[in-house]
Short mmCIF file of N, CA, C and O in Angstrom, two decimals:
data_model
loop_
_atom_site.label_atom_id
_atom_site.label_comp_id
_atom_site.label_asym_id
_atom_site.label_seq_id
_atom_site.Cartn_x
_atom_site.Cartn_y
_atom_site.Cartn_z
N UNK A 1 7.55 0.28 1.62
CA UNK A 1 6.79 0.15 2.83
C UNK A 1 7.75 0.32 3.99
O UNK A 1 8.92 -0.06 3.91
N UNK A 2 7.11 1.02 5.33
CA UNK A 2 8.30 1.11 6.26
C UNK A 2 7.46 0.60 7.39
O UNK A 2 6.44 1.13 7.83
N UNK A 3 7.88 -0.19 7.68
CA UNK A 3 7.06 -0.74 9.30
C UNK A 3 7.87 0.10 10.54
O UNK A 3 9.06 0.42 10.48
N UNK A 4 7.19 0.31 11.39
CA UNK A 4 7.94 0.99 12.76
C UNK A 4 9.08 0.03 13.33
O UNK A 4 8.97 -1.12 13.75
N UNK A 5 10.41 0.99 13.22
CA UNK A 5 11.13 0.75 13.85
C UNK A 5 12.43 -0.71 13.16
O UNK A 5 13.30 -1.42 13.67
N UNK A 6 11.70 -0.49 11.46
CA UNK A 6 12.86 -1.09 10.43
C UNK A 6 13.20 -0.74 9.34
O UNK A 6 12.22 -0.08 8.96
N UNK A 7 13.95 -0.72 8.52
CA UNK A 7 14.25 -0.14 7.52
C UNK A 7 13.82 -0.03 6.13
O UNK A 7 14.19 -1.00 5.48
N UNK A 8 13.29 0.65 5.60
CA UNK A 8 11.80 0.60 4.34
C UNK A 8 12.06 -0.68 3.83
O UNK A 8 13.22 -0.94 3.53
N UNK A 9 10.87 -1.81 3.63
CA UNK A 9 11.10 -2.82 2.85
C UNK A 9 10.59 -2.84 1.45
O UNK A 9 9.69 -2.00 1.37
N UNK A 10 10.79 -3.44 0.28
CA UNK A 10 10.73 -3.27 -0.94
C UNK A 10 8.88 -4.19 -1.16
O UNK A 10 8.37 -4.91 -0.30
N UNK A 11 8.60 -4.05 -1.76
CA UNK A 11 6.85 -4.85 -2.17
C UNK A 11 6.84 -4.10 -3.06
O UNK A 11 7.42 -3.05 -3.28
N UNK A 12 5.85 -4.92 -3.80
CA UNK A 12 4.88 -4.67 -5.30
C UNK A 12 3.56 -4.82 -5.02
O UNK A 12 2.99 -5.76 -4.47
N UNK A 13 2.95 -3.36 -5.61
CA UNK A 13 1.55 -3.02 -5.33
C UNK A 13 0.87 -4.33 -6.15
O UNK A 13 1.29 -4.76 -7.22
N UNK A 14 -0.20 -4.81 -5.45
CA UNK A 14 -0.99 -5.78 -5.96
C UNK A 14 -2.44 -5.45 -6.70
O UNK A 14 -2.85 -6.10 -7.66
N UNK A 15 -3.27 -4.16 -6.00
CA UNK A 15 -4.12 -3.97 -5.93
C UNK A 15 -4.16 -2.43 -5.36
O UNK A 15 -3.28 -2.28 -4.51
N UNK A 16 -4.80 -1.45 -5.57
CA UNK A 16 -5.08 0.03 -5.17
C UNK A 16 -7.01 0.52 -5.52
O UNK A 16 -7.70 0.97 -6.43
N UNK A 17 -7.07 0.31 -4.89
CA UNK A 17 -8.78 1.25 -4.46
C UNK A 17 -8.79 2.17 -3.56
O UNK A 17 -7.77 2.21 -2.86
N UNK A 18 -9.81 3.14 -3.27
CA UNK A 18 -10.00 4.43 -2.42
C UNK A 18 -10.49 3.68 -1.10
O UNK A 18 -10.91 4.55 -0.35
N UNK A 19 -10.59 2.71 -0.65
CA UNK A 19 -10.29 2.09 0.61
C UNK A 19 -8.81 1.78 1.36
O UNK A 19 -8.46 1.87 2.54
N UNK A 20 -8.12 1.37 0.19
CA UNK A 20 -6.80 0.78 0.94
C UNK A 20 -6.14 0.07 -0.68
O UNK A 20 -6.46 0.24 -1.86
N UNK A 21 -5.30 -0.62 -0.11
CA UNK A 21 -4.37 -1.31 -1.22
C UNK A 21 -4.06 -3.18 -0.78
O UNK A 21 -4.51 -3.76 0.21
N UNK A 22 -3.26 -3.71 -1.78
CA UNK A 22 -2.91 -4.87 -0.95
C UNK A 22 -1.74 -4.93 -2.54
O UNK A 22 -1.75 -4.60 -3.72
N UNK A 23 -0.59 -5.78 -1.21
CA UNK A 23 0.69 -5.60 -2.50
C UNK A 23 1.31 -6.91 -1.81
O UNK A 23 0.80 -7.51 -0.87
N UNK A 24 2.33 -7.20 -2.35
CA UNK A 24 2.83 -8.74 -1.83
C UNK A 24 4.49 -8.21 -1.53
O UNK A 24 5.19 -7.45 -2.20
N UNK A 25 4.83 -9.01 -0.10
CA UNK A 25 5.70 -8.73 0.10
C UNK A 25 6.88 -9.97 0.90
O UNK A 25 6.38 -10.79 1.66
N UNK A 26 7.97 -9.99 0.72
CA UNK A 26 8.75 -10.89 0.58
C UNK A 26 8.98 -11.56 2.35
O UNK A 26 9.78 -12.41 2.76
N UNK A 27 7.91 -10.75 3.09
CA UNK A 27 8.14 -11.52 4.46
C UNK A 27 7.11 -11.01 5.11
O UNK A 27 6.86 -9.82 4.90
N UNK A 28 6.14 -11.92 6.21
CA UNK A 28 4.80 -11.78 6.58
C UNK A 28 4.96 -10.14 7.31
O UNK A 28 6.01 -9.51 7.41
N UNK A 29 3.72 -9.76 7.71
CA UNK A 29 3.63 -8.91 8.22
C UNK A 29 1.77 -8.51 9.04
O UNK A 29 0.83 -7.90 8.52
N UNK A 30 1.83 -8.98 10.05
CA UNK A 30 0.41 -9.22 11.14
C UNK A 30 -0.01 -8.13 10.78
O UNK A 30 0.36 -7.05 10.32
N UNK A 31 -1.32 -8.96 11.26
CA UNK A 31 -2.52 -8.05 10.82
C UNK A 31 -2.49 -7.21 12.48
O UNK A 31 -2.17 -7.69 13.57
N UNK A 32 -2.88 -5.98 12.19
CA UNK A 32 -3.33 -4.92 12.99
C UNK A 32 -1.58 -4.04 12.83
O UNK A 32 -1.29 -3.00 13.43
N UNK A 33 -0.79 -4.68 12.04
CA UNK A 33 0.48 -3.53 12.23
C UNK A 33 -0.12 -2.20 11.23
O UNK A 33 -0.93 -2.15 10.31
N UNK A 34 0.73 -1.19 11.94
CA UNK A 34 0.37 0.25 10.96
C UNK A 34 2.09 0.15 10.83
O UNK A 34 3.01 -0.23 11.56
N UNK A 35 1.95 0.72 9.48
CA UNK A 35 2.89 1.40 8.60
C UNK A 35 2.54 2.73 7.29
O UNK A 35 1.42 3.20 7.10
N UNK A 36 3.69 3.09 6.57
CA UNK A 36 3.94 3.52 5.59
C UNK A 36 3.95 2.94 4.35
O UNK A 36 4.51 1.87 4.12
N UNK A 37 3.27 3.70 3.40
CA UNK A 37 3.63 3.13 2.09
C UNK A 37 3.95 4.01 1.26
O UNK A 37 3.94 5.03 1.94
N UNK A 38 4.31 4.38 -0.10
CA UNK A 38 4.83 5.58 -0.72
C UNK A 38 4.58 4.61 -2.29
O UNK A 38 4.64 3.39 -2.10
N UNK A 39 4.44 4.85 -3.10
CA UNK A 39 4.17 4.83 -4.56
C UNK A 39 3.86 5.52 -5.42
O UNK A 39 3.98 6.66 -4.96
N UNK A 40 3.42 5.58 -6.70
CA UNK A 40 3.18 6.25 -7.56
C UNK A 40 1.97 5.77 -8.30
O UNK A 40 1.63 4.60 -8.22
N UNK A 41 1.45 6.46 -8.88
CA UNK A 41 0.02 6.40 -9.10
C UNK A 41 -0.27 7.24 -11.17
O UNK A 41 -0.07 8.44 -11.37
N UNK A 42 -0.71 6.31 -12.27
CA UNK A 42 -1.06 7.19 -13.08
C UNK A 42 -1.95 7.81 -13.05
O UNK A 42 -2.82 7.27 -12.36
N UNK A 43 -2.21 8.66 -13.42
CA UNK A 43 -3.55 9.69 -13.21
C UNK A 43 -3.35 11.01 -14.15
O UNK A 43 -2.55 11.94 -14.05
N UNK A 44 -4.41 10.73 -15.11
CA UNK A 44 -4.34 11.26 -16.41
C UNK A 44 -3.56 12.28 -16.56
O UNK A 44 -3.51 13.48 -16.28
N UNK A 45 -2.83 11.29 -17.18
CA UNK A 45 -1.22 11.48 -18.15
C UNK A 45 -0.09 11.55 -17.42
O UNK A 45 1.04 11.19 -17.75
N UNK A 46 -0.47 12.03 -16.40
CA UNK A 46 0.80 12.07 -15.30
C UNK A 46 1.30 11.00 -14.15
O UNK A 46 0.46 10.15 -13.85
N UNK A 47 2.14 10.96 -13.71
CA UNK A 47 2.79 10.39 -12.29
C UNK A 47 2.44 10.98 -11.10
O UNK A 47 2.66 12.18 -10.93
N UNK A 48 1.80 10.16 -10.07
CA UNK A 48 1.53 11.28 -8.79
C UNK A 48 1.78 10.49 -7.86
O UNK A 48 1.36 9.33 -7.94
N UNK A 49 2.64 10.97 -6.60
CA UNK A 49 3.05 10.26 -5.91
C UNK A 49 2.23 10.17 -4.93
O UNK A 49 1.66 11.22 -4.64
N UNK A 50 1.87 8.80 -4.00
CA UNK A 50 0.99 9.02 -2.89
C UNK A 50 1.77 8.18 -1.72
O UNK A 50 2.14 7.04 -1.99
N UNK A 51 2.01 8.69 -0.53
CA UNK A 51 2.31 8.22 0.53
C UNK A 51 0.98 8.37 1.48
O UNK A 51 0.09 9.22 1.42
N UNK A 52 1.11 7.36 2.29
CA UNK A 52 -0.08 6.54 3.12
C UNK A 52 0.49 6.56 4.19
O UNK A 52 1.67 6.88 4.33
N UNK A 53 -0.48 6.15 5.31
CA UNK A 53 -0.34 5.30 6.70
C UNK A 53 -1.27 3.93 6.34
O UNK A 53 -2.30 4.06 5.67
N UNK A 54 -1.04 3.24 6.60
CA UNK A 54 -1.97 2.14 6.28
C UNK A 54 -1.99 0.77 7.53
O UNK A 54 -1.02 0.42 8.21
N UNK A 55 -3.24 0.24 7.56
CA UNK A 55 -3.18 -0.41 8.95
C UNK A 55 -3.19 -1.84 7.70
O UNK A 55 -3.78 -1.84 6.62
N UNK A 56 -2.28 -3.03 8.33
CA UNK A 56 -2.71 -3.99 7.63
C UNK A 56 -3.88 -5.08 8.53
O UNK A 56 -3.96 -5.28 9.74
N UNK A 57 -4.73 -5.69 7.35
CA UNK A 57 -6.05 -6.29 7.60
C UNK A 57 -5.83 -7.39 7.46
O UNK A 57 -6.55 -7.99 8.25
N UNK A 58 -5.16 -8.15 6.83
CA UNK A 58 -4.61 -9.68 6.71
C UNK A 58 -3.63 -10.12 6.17
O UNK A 58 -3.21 -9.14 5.55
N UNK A 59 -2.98 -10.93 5.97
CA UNK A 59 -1.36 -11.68 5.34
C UNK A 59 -1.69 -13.12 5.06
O UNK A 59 -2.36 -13.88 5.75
N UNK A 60 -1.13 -13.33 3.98
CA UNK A 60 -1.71 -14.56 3.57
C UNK A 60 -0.48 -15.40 2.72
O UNK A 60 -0.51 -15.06 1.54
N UNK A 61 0.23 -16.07 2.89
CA UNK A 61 0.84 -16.76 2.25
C UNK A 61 0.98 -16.71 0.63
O UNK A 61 -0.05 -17.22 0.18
N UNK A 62 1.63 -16.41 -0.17
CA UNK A 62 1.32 -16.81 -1.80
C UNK A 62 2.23 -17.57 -2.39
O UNK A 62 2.11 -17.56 -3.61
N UNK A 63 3.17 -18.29 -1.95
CA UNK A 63 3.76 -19.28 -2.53
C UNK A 63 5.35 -18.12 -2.75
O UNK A 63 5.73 -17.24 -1.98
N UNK A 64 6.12 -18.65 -4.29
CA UNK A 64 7.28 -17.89 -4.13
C UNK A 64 7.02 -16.70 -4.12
O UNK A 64 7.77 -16.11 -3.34
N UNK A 65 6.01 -15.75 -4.83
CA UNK A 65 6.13 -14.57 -4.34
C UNK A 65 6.32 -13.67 -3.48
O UNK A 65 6.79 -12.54 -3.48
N UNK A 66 5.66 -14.72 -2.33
CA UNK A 66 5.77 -13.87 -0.67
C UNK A 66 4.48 -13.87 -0.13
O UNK A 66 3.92 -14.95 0.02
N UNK A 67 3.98 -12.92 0.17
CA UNK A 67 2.81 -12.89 1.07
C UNK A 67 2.23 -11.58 0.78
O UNK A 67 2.57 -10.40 0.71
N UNK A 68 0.80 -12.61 0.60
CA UNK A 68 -0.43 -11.02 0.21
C UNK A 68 -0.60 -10.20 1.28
O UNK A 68 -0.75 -10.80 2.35
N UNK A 69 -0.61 -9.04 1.32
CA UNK A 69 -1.05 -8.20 2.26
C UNK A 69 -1.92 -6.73 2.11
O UNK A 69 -1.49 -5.66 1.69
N UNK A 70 -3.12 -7.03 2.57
CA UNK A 70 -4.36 -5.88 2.87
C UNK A 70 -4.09 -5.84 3.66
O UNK A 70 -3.86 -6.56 4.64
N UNK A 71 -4.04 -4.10 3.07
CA UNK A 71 -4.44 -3.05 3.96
C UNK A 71 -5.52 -2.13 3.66
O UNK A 71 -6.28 -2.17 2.70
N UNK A 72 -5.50 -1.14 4.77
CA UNK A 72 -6.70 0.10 4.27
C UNK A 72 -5.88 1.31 4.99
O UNK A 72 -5.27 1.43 6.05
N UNK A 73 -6.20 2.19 3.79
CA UNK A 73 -5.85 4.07 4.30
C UNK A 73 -5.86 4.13 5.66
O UNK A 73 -6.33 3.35 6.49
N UNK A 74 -5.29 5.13 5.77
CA UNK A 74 -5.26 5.75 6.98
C UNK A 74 -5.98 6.96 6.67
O UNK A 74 -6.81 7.04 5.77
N UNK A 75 -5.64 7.93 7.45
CA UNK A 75 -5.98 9.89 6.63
C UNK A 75 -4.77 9.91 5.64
O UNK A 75 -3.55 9.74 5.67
N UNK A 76 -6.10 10.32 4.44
CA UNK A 76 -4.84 10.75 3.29
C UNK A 76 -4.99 12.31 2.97
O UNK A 76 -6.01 13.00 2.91
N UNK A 77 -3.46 12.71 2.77
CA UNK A 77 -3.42 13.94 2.84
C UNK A 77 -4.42 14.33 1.76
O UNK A 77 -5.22 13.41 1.62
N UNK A 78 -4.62 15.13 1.13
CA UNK A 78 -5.39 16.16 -0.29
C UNK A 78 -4.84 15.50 -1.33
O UNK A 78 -5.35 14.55 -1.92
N UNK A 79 -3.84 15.99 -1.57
CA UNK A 79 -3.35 14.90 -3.11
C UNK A 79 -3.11 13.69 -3.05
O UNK A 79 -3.20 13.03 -4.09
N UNK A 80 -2.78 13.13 -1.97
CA UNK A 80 -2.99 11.38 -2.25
C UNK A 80 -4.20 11.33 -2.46
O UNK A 80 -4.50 11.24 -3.65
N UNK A 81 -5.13 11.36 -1.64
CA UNK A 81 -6.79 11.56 -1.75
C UNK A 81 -6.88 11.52 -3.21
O UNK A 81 -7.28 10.50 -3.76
N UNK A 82 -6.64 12.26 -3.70
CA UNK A 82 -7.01 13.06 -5.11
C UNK A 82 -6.46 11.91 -6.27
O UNK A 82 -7.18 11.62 -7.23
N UNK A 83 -5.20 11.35 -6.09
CA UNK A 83 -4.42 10.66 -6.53
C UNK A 83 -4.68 9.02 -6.58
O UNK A 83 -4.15 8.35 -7.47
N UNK A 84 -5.59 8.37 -5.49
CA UNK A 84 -6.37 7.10 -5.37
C UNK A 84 -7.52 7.32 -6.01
O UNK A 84 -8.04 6.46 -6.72
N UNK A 85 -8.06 8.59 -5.79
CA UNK A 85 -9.47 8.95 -6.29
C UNK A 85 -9.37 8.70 -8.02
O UNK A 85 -10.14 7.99 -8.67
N UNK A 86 -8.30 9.43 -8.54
CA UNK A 86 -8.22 9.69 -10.38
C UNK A 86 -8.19 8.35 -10.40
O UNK A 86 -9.30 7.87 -10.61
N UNK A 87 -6.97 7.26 -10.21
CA UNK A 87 -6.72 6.19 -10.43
C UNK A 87 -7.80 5.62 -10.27
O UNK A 87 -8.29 5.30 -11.35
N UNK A 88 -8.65 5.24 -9.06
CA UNK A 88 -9.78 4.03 -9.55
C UNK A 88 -10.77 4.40 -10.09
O UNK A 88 -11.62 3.50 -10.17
N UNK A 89 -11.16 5.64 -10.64
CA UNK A 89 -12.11 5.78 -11.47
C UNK A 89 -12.16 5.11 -13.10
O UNK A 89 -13.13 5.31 -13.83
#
């Protein structure tokens, strides 16, 4: 994940649907920030990479893990599109 104006931070995807995602990450991050996200995605048989813009929708405390955080898409290019789409089917 890269928030504007710091250096990509590390998180684990929690959750991925064709709305948005939510992944937990080791330090809060307010709701209404936009960022980047970049991951990988299976989608029959293969690896597909999808990078995002994503606005986050809430942050929530989770104990040692860190903090939940929803978000939702931004415009996704064609193959991310394609790439959220295979996966939550």
């Amino acid at each position: 994940m890269v928030l504007p104006g710091q250096p990509p931070r590390e998180s684990q995807t929690w959750d991925v649907g064709v709305d948005g995602m939510s992944l937990m990450s080791p330090k809060p991050i307010p709701p209404g920030t936009r960022c980047e996200v970049s991951f990988e995605l299976p989608v029959g048989g293969e690896v597909r990479p999808v990078t995002a813009a994503v606005k986050v929708l809430y942050c929530s405390f989770s104990g040692p893990d860190g903090f939940k955080v929803g978000t939702a898409f931004g415009d996704l290019d064609d193959d991310s599109r394609e790439a959220v789409n295979g996966f939550s089917e």
